[in-house]
Amino acid sequence: MKNLYIYKITLVASLILASTSCKKEYKDPNAALATDVLNSSRGLTGIAVGLQKLYSAGRTGVYFNSIEANGFVTNELLLSNSGNIPELQLFSGGNSVDGTNTILGNLWSYSSKIIFDADNVINNAANLPDKNYAAGLIAYSSIFKALALGNLSQYWEKVPASIGKNVNFITRVEGFNKAIAVIDNALAVITANAISASFNANIPKNMNVKNTLLALKARYALFAGNYPLALTTANLVDPVGYSTFDFDTNTFNPIYDIATSTNNVFQPSNINLGQAGSFVPDAADQRVPFYTQPITKAPFLGIKGFGAALTQSIPVFLPGEITLIKAEAYARQPDLTSALIELNKVVTKTPSSDHFGVGAALPSLTGTYTQAQLLDLIYKHRCIELYMSGLKIEDMRRFGRPNSDRKRNFFPYPFTERDNNPNTPADPTF
């Protein structure tokens, strides 16, 4: 198997992707320069900051492709232009989706690239003399490594055990647990050595590193089925410790830039946010006008929410997600009384009381509910509260929604992986 060579490392992280398959090896043709960069706090900071851009920016970034892949197969999104073949495959679903799909290829390859770069930062930062600055590098890079591992584990049945040639695969639950282990290591590092102010001054603003690590740990513990850990961790998340991906006139909000401003890629599927039956939003639910807006193009519904403006920030996680993690973890243990209390915090929350303006502003749910009924309500409100977050396909599986409610259950492996790694698993049948 041929090795691929990544971009020449500079003091800022490159956005050029050098591989489309995680089984490849990434090498720098200028080894001396690479060594200098990996041994300096300035060089490692450049690579670390580049991780956020690789994840959140542009049409090839993990964030945008996650929104598309998830949205089309879970009926959140309507295809606006059937000439966009990768989107058409996902919108059609089933066997229309194959290993040539570039949306899935971007998800796979950019996630793998993030893991590779994050490992370089985490492993080399430990050798820096300034342990407080090193702690910041390790913790910040761990956010993106965990997000990359989490995205791979959400969309594929099995994920690579590592980055390299002919790597073996692990189960997706093992993938989530691996993300949790990355986070635990980062939390231990910043407990031993607090992140320095000088490090915080050198990374994009509005990233609460510790709180983001805790929020992601709660998310992936929930996805792994470890409900006690999910609840314990969610209770540690600071309710006012917000984190956002920020954009400017050089780096645009990808949802607005690609979809909202053109209405030529995707739109909300309908006023019900793709929900049907008992899961349709209540008529007065204020989250519907938060996430959607009238437009002149049929079906006359456009994107609003976190894709409403060119430089609009996107939250790394929503406060409502953390509350709903608590509600679900309680419901599954089961502690139905506590589950209803947490669920009602989301149901009654007003837009003005939410930092990001996401609020249903509905009356409290009252009465006695069975565990199954509460779980259905939690699922309903996750689908609305977390609309276009890339998380719905994982929710549909976890809450036992029938396959008929979605167009794919898991995705086929990109051909760039299958053609170069003999250990690539068989594609799922659906």
mmCIF file of N, CA and C in Angstrom, residues 268-377:
data_model
loop_
_atom_site.group_PDB
_atom_site.id
_atom_site.type_symbol
_atom_site.label_atom_id
_atom_site.label_comp_id
_atom_site.label_asym_id
_atom_site.label_seq_id
_atom_site.Cartn_x
_atom_site.Cartn_y
_atom_site.Cartn_z
ATOM 1 N N PRO A 268 -35.470 22.756 5.154
ATOM 2 C CA PRO A 268 -36.237 21.917 6.089
ATOM 3 C C PRO A 268 -37.290 21.129 5.323
ATOM 4 N N SER A 269 -37.497 19.893 5.700
ATOM 5 C CA SER A 269 -38.417 19.036 4.948
ATOM 6 C C SER A 269 -39.852 19.517 5.031
ATOM 7 N N ASN A 270 -40.242 20.039 6.189
ATOM 8 C CA ASN A 270 -41.592 20.572 6.365
ATOM 9 C C ASN A 270 -41.665 21.313 7.693
ATOM 10 N N ILE A 271 -42.815 21.907 7.962
ATOM 11 C CA ILE A 271 -42.989 22.704 9.174
ATOM 12 C C ILE A 271 -42.924 21.843 10.428
ATOM 13 N N ASN A 272 -43.058 20.536 10.276
ATOM 14 C CA ASN A 272 -42.974 19.616 11.411
ATOM 15 C C ASN A 272 -41.555 19.117 11.657
ATOM 16 N N LEU A 273 -40.577 19.707 10.969
ATOM 17 C CA LEU A 273 -39.158 19.351 11.128
ATOM 18 C C LEU A 273 -38.895 17.887 10.807
ATOM 19 N N GLY A 274 -39.726 17.333 9.922
ATOM 20 C CA GLY A 274 -39.554 15.947 9.508
ATOM 21 C C GLY A 274 -40.192 14.932 10.431
ATOM 22 N N GLN A 275 -40.907 15.402 11.437
ATOM 23 C CA GLN A 275 -41.554 14.497 12.386
ATOM 24 C C GLN A 275 -42.961 14.135 11.925
ATOM 25 N N ALA A 276 -43.457 13.007 12.399
ATOM 26 C CA ALA A 276 -44.797 12.552 12.016
ATOM 27 C C ALA A 276 -45.515 11.983 13.234
ATOM 28 N N GLY A 277 -46.826 11.838 13.115
ATOM 29 C CA GLY A 277 -47.637 11.235 14.168
ATOM 30 C C GLY A 277 -47.546 11.977 15.487
ATOM 31 N N SER A 278 -47.351 11.228 16.566
ATOM 32 C CA SER A 278 -47.305 11.829 17.903
ATOM 33 C C SER A 278 -46.034 12.628 18.147
ATOM 34 N N PHE A 279 -45.090 12.573 17.218
ATOM 35 C CA PHE A 279 -43.823 13.280 17.390
ATOM 36 C C PHE A 279 -43.814 14.654 16.708
ATOM 37 N N VAL A 280 -44.922 15.028 16.104
ATOM 38 C CA VAL A 280 -45.037 16.349 15.477
ATOM 39 C C VAL A 280 -44.967 17.426 16.549
ATOM 40 N N PRO A 281 -44.262 18.521 16.322
ATOM 41 C CA PRO A 281 -44.199 19.596 17.320
ATOM 42 C C PRO A 281 -45.580 20.172 17.606
ATOM 43 N N ASP A 282 -45.800 20.581 18.843
ATOM 44 C CA ASP A 282 -47.038 21.264 19.202
ATOM 45 C C ASP A 282 -47.165 22.551 18.395
ATOM 46 N N ALA A 283 -48.401 22.943 18.116
ATOM 47 C CA ALA A 283 -48.643 24.109 17.261
ATOM 48 C C ALA A 283 -47.981 25.368 17.802
ATOM 49 N N ALA A 284 -47.879 25.484 19.124
ATOM 50 C CA ALA A 284 -47.336 26.700 19.736
ATOM 51 C C ALA A 284 -45.851 26.595 20.052
ATOM 52 N N ASP A 285 -45.213 25.516 19.643
ATOM 53 C CA ASP A 285 -43.804 25.300 19.974
ATOM 54 C C ASP A 285 -42.936 26.374 19.313
ATOM 55 N N GLN A 286 -42.281 27.185 20.113
ATOM 56 C CA GLN A 286 -41.498 28.308 19.592
ATOM 57 C C GLN A 286 -40.178 27.886 18.959
ATOM 58 N N ARG A 287 -39.824 26.618 19.073
ATOM 59 C CA ARG A 287 -38.600 26.156 18.427
ATOM 60 C C ARG A 287 -38.768 26.016 16.921
ATOM 61 N N VAL A 288 -40.010 25.827 16.455
ATOM 62 C CA VAL A 288 -40.240 25.710 15.011
ATOM 63 C C VAL A 288 -39.913 27.021 14.301
ATOM 64 N N PRO A 289 -40.440 28.182 14.735
ATOM 65 C CA PRO A 289 -40.034 29.427 14.076
ATOM 66 C C PRO A 289 -38.588 29.824 14.363
ATOM 67 N N PHE A 290 -37.963 29.239 15.384
ATOM 68 C CA PHE A 290 -36.536 29.489 15.589
ATOM 69 C C PHE A 290 -35.717 28.813 14.496
ATOM 70 N N TYR A 291 -36.068 27.584 14.162
ATOM 71 C CA TYR A 291 -35.275 26.813 13.209
ATOM 72 C C TYR A 291 -35.687 27.006 11.755
ATOM 73 N N THR A 292 -36.877 27.548 11.488
ATOM 74 C CA THR A 292 -37.353 27.678 10.108
ATOM 75 C C THR A 292 -37.875 29.083 9.852
ATOM 76 N N GLN A 293 -37.958 29.432 8.567
ATOM 77 C CA GLN A 293 -38.505 30.722 8.179
ATOM 78 C C GLN A 293 -39.157 30.605 6.806
ATOM 79 N N PRO A 294 -40.182 31.441 6.534
ATOM 80 C CA PRO A 294 -40.824 31.399 5.213
ATOM 81 C C PRO A 294 -39.875 31.895 4.123
ATOM 82 N N ILE A 295 -39.929 31.256 2.966
ATOM 83 C CA ILE A 295 -39.183 31.716 1.792
ATOM 84 C C ILE A 295 -40.103 31.621 0.574
ATOM 85 N N THR A 296 -39.633 32.114 -0.554
ATOM 86 C CA THR A 296 -40.478 32.140 -1.753
ATOM 87 C C THR A 296 -40.385 30.881 -2.583
ATOM 88 N N LYS A 297 -39.418 29.998 -2.266
ATOM 89 C CA LYS A 297 -39.232 28.786 -3.053
ATOM 90 C C LYS A 297 -39.962 27.610 -2.403
ATOM 91 N N ALA A 298 -40.742 26.885 -3.194
ATOM 92 C CA ALA A 298 -41.464 25.726 -2.670
ATOM 93 C C ALA A 298 -40.478 24.753 -2.023
ATOM 94 N N PRO A 299 -40.850 24.163 -0.867
ATOM 95 C CA PRO A 299 -42.134 24.228 -0.165
ATOM 96 C C PRO A 299 -42.273 25.445 0.741
ATOM 97 N N PHE A 300 -41.592 26.541 0.392
ATOM 98 C CA PHE A 300 -41.753 27.827 1.058
ATOM 99 C C PHE A 300 -41.301 27.825 2.514
ATOM 100 N N LEU A 301 -40.307 27.004 2.779
ATOM 101 C CA LEU A 301 -39.767 26.930 4.130
ATOM 102 C C LEU A 301 -38.249 26.889 4.034
ATOM 103 N N GLY A 302 -37.597 27.823 4.725
ATOM 104 C CA GLY A 302 -36.152 27.904 4.667
ATOM 105 C C GLY A 302 -35.509 27.685 6.018
ATOM 106 N N ILE A 303 -34.173 27.653 5.997
ATOM 107 C CA ILE A 303 -33.389 27.432 7.205
ATOM 108 C C ILE A 303 -33.248 28.742 7.970
ATOM 109 N N LYS A 304 -33.388 28.651 9.269
ATOM 110 C CA LYS A 304 -33.108 29.778 10.146
ATOM 111 C C LYS A 304 -32.130 29.256 11.198
ATOM 112 N N GLY A 305 -32.498 29.272 12.463
ATOM 113 C CA GLY A 305 -31.675 28.661 13.503
ATOM 114 C C GLY A 305 -30.234 29.120 13.462
ATOM 115 N N PHE A 306 -29.316 28.145 13.392
ATOM 116 C CA PHE A 306 -27.890 28.440 13.421
ATOM 117 C C PHE A 306 -27.282 28.525 12.023
ATOM 118 N N GLY A 307 -28.147 28.679 11.016
ATOM 119 C CA GLY A 307 -27.680 28.884 9.655
ATOM 120 C C GLY A 307 -28.322 30.101 9.030
ATOM 121 N N ALA A 308 -28.603 31.124 9.855
ATOM 122 C CA ALA A 308 -29.367 32.276 9.385
ATOM 123 C C ALA A 308 -28.516 33.424 8.874
ATOM 124 N N ALA A 309 -27.210 33.400 9.114
ATOM 125 C CA ALA A 309 -26.366 34.527 8.716
ATOM 126 C C ALA A 309 -24.955 34.048 8.399
ATOM 127 N N LEU A 310 -24.254 34.827 7.597
ATOM 128 C CA LEU A 310 -22.940 34.444 7.103
ATOM 129 C C LEU A 310 -21.917 34.251 8.215
ATOM 130 N N THR A 311 -21.994 35.053 9.263
ATOM 131 C CA THR A 311 -21.004 34.974 10.343
ATOM 132 C C THR A 311 -21.614 34.472 11.653
ATOM 133 N N GLN A 312 -22.784 33.862 11.580
ATOM 134 C CA GLN A 312 -23.448 33.381 12.795
ATOM 135 C C GLN A 312 -22.667 32.232 13.431
ATOM 136 N N SER A 313 -22.547 32.292 14.755
ATOM 137 C CA SER A 313 -21.881 31.227 15.498
ATOM 138 C C SER A 313 -22.774 29.997 15.593
ATOM 139 N N ILE A 314 -22.132 28.845 15.751
ATOM 140 C CA ILE A 314 -22.837 27.570 15.924
ATOM 141 C C ILE A 314 -22.411 26.971 17.257
ATOM 142 N N PRO A 315 -23.356 26.626 18.127
ATOM 143 C CA PRO A 315 -22.976 26.034 19.415
ATOM 144 C C PRO A 315 -22.357 24.652 19.246
ATOM 145 N N VAL A 316 -21.329 24.370 20.051
ATOM 146 C CA VAL A 316 -20.734 23.040 20.044
ATOM 147 C C VAL A 316 -21.711 22.049 20.670
ATOM 148 N N PHE A 317 -22.450 22.497 21.657
ATOM 149 C CA PHE A 317 -23.534 21.716 22.263
ATOM 150 C C PHE A 317 -24.551 22.714 22.797
ATOM 151 N N LEU A 318 -25.786 22.278 22.900
ATOM 152 C CA LEU A 318 -26.849 23.137 23.421
ATOM 153 C C LEU A 318 -27.125 22.835 24.884
ATOM 154 N N PRO A 319 -27.474 23.849 25.672
ATOM 155 C CA PRO A 319 -27.881 23.585 27.054
ATOM 156 C C PRO A 319 -29.019 22.572 27.137
ATOM 157 N N GLY A 320 -29.953 22.658 26.183
ATOM 158 C CA GLY A 320 -31.072 21.726 26.179
ATOM 159 C C GLY A 320 -30.646 20.289 25.989
ATOM 160 N N GLU A 321 -29.553 20.067 25.260
ATOM 161 C CA GLU A 321 -29.067 18.697 25.098
ATOM 162 C C GLU A 321 -28.664 18.106 26.434
ATOM 163 N N ILE A 322 -27.996 18.890 27.251
ATOM 164 C CA ILE A 322 -27.536 18.380 28.549
ATOM 165 C C ILE A 322 -28.727 18.044 29.438
ATOM 166 N N THR A 323 -29.750 18.884 29.424
ATOM 167 C CA THR A 323 -30.954 18.608 30.215
ATOM 168 C C THR A 323 -31.651 17.352 29.720
ATOM 169 N N LEU A 324 -31.719 17.177 28.419
ATOM 170 C CA LEU A 324 -32.370 15.994 27.862
ATOM 171 C C LEU A 324 -31.549 14.729 28.084
ATOM 172 N N ILE A 325 -30.231 14.852 28.182
ATOM 173 C CA ILE A 325 -29.414 13.701 28.576
ATOM 174 C C ILE A 325 -29.799 13.248 29.978
ATOM 175 N N LYS A 326 -29.967 14.205 30.880
ATOM 176 C CA LYS A 326 -30.387 13.866 32.243
ATOM 177 C C LYS A 326 -31.756 13.202 32.231
ATOM 178 N N ALA A 327 -32.689 13.771 31.473
ATOM 179 C CA ALA A 327 -34.045 13.219 31.426
ATOM 180 C C ALA A 327 -34.023 11.778 30.927
ATOM 181 N N GLU A 328 -33.273 11.521 29.862
ATOM 182 C CA GLU A 328 -33.227 10.164 29.316
ATOM 183 C C GLU A 328 -32.531 9.197 30.263
ATOM 184 N N ALA A 329 -31.418 9.647 30.851
ATOM 185 C CA ALA A 329 -30.687 8.767 31.769
ATOM 186 C C ALA A 329 -31.565 8.390 32.962
ATOM 187 N N TYR A 330 -32.310 9.352 33.494
ATOM 188 C CA TYR A 330 -33.241 9.041 34.584
ATOM 189 C C TYR A 330 -34.322 8.074 34.112
ATOM 190 N N ALA A 331 -34.879 8.319 32.937
ATOM 191 C CA ALA A 331 -35.987 7.491 32.451
ATOM 192 C C ALA A 331 -35.565 6.048 32.240
ATOM 193 N N ARG A 332 -34.338 5.836 31.832
ATOM 194 C CA ARG A 332 -33.884 4.481 31.517
ATOM 195 C C ARG A 332 -33.447 3.711 32.761
ATOM 196 N N GLN A 333 -33.284 4.389 33.913
ATOM 197 C CA GLN A 333 -32.730 3.671 35.074
ATOM 198 C C GLN A 333 -33.721 2.757 35.808
ATOM 199 N N PRO A 334 -35.029 2.941 35.980
ATOM 200 C CA PRO A 334 -35.768 4.154 35.680
ATOM 201 C C PRO A 334 -36.077 4.958 36.947
ATOM 202 N N ASP A 335 -36.025 6.279 36.813
ATOM 203 C CA ASP A 335 -36.488 7.216 37.831
ATOM 204 C C ASP A 335 -37.404 8.175 37.093
ATOM 205 N N LEU A 336 -38.667 7.788 36.968
ATOM 206 C CA LEU A 336 -39.597 8.512 36.106
ATOM 207 C C LEU A 336 -39.935 9.900 36.644
ATOM 208 N N THR A 337 -39.963 10.037 37.944
ATOM 209 C CA THR A 337 -40.258 11.354 38.525
ATOM 210 C C THR A 337 -39.181 12.364 38.158
ATOM 211 N N SER A 338 -37.934 11.980 38.349
ATOM 212 C CA SER A 338 -36.835 12.882 38.009
ATOM 213 C C SER A 338 -36.757 13.119 36.504
ATOM 214 N N ALA A 339 -37.078 12.098 35.717
ATOM 215 C CA ALA A 339 -37.055 12.243 34.260
ATOM 216 C C ALA A 339 -38.049 13.303 33.808
ATOM 217 N N LEU A 340 -39.248 13.284 34.376
ATOM 218 C CA LEU A 340 -40.271 14.260 33.990
ATOM 219 C C LEU A 340 -39.872 15.670 34.413
ATOM 220 N N ILE A 341 -39.243 15.789 35.577
ATOM 221 C CA ILE A 341 -38.778 17.107 36.030
ATOM 222 C C ILE A 341 -37.782 17.693 35.033
ATOM 223 N N GLU A 342 -36.820 16.878 34.603
ATOM 224 C CA GLU A 342 -35.814 17.366 33.650
ATOM 225 C C GLU A 342 -36.436 17.655 32.289
ATOM 226 N N LEU A 343 -37.319 16.778 31.833
ATOM 227 C CA LEU A 343 -37.968 17.002 30.545
ATOM 228 C C LEU A 343 -38.754 18.302 30.545
ATOM 229 N N ASN A 344 -39.454 18.584 31.634
ATOM 230 C CA ASN A 344 -40.251 19.807 31.698
ATOM 231 C C ASN A 344 -39.392 21.073 31.697
ATOM 232 N N LYS A 345 -38.143 20.960 32.098
ATOM 233 C CA LYS A 345 -37.253 22.117 32.009
ATOM 234 C C LYS A 345 -37.064 22.527 30.552
ATOM 235 N N VAL A 346 -37.058 21.556 29.652
ATOM 236 C CA VAL A 346 -36.934 21.841 28.220
ATOM 237 C C VAL A 346 -38.280 22.255 27.637
ATOM 238 N N VAL A 347 -39.343 21.568 28.037
ATOM 239 C CA VAL A 347 -40.677 21.847 27.509
ATOM 240 C C VAL A 347 -41.114 23.276 27.829
ATOM 241 N N THR A 348 -40.837 23.748 29.031
ATOM 242 C CA THR A 348 -41.311 25.065 29.463
ATOM 243 C C THR A 348 -40.313 26.189 29.204
ATOM 244 N N LYS A 349 -39.106 25.864 28.831
ATOM 245 C CA LYS A 349 -38.064 26.885 28.626
ATOM 246 C C LYS A 349 -38.485 27.876 27.553
ATOM 247 N N THR A 350 -38.335 29.157 27.842
ATOM 248 C CA THR A 350 -38.671 30.193 26.870
ATOM 249 C C THR A 350 -37.436 30.575 26.065
ATOM 250 N N PRO A 351 -37.621 31.095 24.861
ATOM 251 C CA PRO A 351 -36.460 31.530 24.077
ATOM 252 C C PRO A 351 -35.597 32.554 24.799
ATOM 253 N N SER A 352 -36.219 33.447 25.549
ATOM 254 C CA SER A 352 -35.458 34.503 26.224
ATOM 255 C C SER A 352 -34.618 33.975 27.379
ATOM 256 N N SER A 353 -34.974 32.807 27.897
ATOM 257 C CA SER A 353 -34.215 32.243 29.024
ATOM 258 C C SER A 353 -33.125 31.276 28.570
ATOM 259 N N ASP A 354 -33.025 31.051 27.270
ATOM 260 C CA ASP A 354 -31.996 30.168 26.728
ATOM 261 C C ASP A 354 -30.912 31.021 26.082
ATOM 262 N N HIS A 355 -29.659 30.716 26.376
ATOM 263 C CA HIS A 355 -28.540 31.514 25.869
ATOM 264 C C HIS A 355 -28.558 31.641 24.350
ATOM 265 N N PHE A 356 -28.987 30.591 23.657
ATOM 266 C CA PHE A 356 -28.988 30.594 22.196
ATOM 267 C C PHE A 356 -30.364 30.885 21.600
ATOM 268 N N GLY A 357 -31.358 31.106 22.454
ATOM 269 C CA GLY A 357 -32.694 31.431 21.971
ATOM 270 C C GLY A 357 -33.542 30.243 21.591
ATOM 271 N N VAL A 358 -33.150 29.030 22.007
ATOM 272 C CA VAL A 358 -33.908 27.822 21.702
ATOM 273 C C VAL A 358 -34.853 27.540 22.860
ATOM 274 N N GLY A 359 -36.139 27.745 22.644
ATOM 275 C CA GLY A 359 -37.097 27.519 23.724
ATOM 276 C C GLY A 359 -38.457 27.155 23.181
ATOM 277 N N ALA A 360 -39.081 26.116 23.753
ATOM 278 C CA ALA A 360 -40.405 25.691 23.306
ATOM 279 C C ALA A 360 -41.502 26.588 23.849
ATOM 280 N N ALA A 361 -41.355 27.042 25.107
ATOM 281 C CA ALA A 361 -42.351 27.898 25.769
ATOM 282 C C ALA A 361 -43.728 27.243 25.802
ATOM 283 N N LEU A 362 -43.766 25.972 26.170
ATOM 284 C CA LEU A 362 -45.008 25.215 26.248
ATOM 285 C C LEU A 362 -45.390 24.976 27.711
ATOM 286 N N PRO A 363 -46.646 24.654 27.981
ATOM 287 C CA PRO A 363 -47.048 24.307 29.353
ATOM 288 C C PRO A 363 -46.370 23.026 29.816
ATOM 289 N N SER A 364 -46.233 22.880 31.113
ATOM 290 C CA SER A 364 -45.635 21.668 31.675
ATOM 291 C C SER A 364 -46.439 20.434 31.306
ATOM 292 N N LEU A 365 -45.736 19.330 31.148
ATOM 293 C CA LEU A 365 -46.389 18.034 30.998
ATOM 294 C C LEU A 365 -46.809 17.564 32.386
ATOM 295 N N THR A 366 -48.061 17.197 32.530
ATOM 296 C CA THR A 366 -48.560 16.759 33.838
ATOM 297 C C THR A 366 -49.208 15.389 33.699
ATOM 298 N N GLY A 367 -49.305 14.717 34.825
ATOM 299 C CA GLY A 367 -49.932 13.409 34.829
ATOM 300 C C GLY A 367 -48.918 12.315 35.097
ATOM 301 N N THR A 368 -49.386 11.103 34.956
ATOM 302 C CA THR A 368 -48.546 9.934 35.188
ATOM 303 C C THR A 368 -48.203 9.291 33.858
ATOM 304 N N TYR A 369 -46.919 9.070 33.647
ATOM 305 C CA TYR A 369 -46.447 8.487 32.391
ATOM 306 C C TYR A 369 -45.722 7.181 32.667
ATOM 307 N N THR A 370 -45.897 6.232 31.756
ATOM 308 C CA THR A 370 -45.105 5.018 31.829
ATOM 309 C C THR A 370 -43.691 5.327 31.321
ATOM 310 N N GLN A 371 -42.776 4.399 31.540
ATOM 311 C CA GLN A 371 -41.427 4.594 31.038
ATOM 312 C C GLN A 371 -41.428 4.762 29.519
ATOM 313 N N ALA A 372 -42.207 3.920 28.818
ATOM 314 C CA ALA A 372 -42.259 3.998 27.359
ATOM 315 C C ALA A 372 -42.810 5.341 26.899
ATOM 316 N N GLN A 373 -43.836 5.841 27.576
ATOM 317 C CA GLN A 373 -44.411 7.130 27.205
ATOM 318 C C GLN A 373 -43.417 8.274 27.426
ATOM 319 N N LEU A 374 -42.695 8.215 28.542
ATOM 320 C CA LEU A 374 -41.707 9.261 28.814
ATOM 321 C C LEU A 374 -40.573 9.226 27.792
ATOM 322 N N LEU A 375 -40.124 8.030 27.441
ATOM 323 C CA LEU A 375 -39.058 7.929 26.458
ATOM 324 C C LEU A 375 -39.512 8.468 25.108
ATOM 325 N N ASP A 376 -40.758 8.214 24.735
ATOM 326 C CA ASP A 376 -41.286 8.779 23.494
ATOM 327 C C ASP A 376 -41.284 10.306 23.541
ATOM 328 N N LEU A 377 -41.660 10.876 24.675
ATOM 329 C CA LEU A 377 -41.680 12.332 24.807
ATOM 330 C C LEU A 377 -40.262 12.904 24.779
#
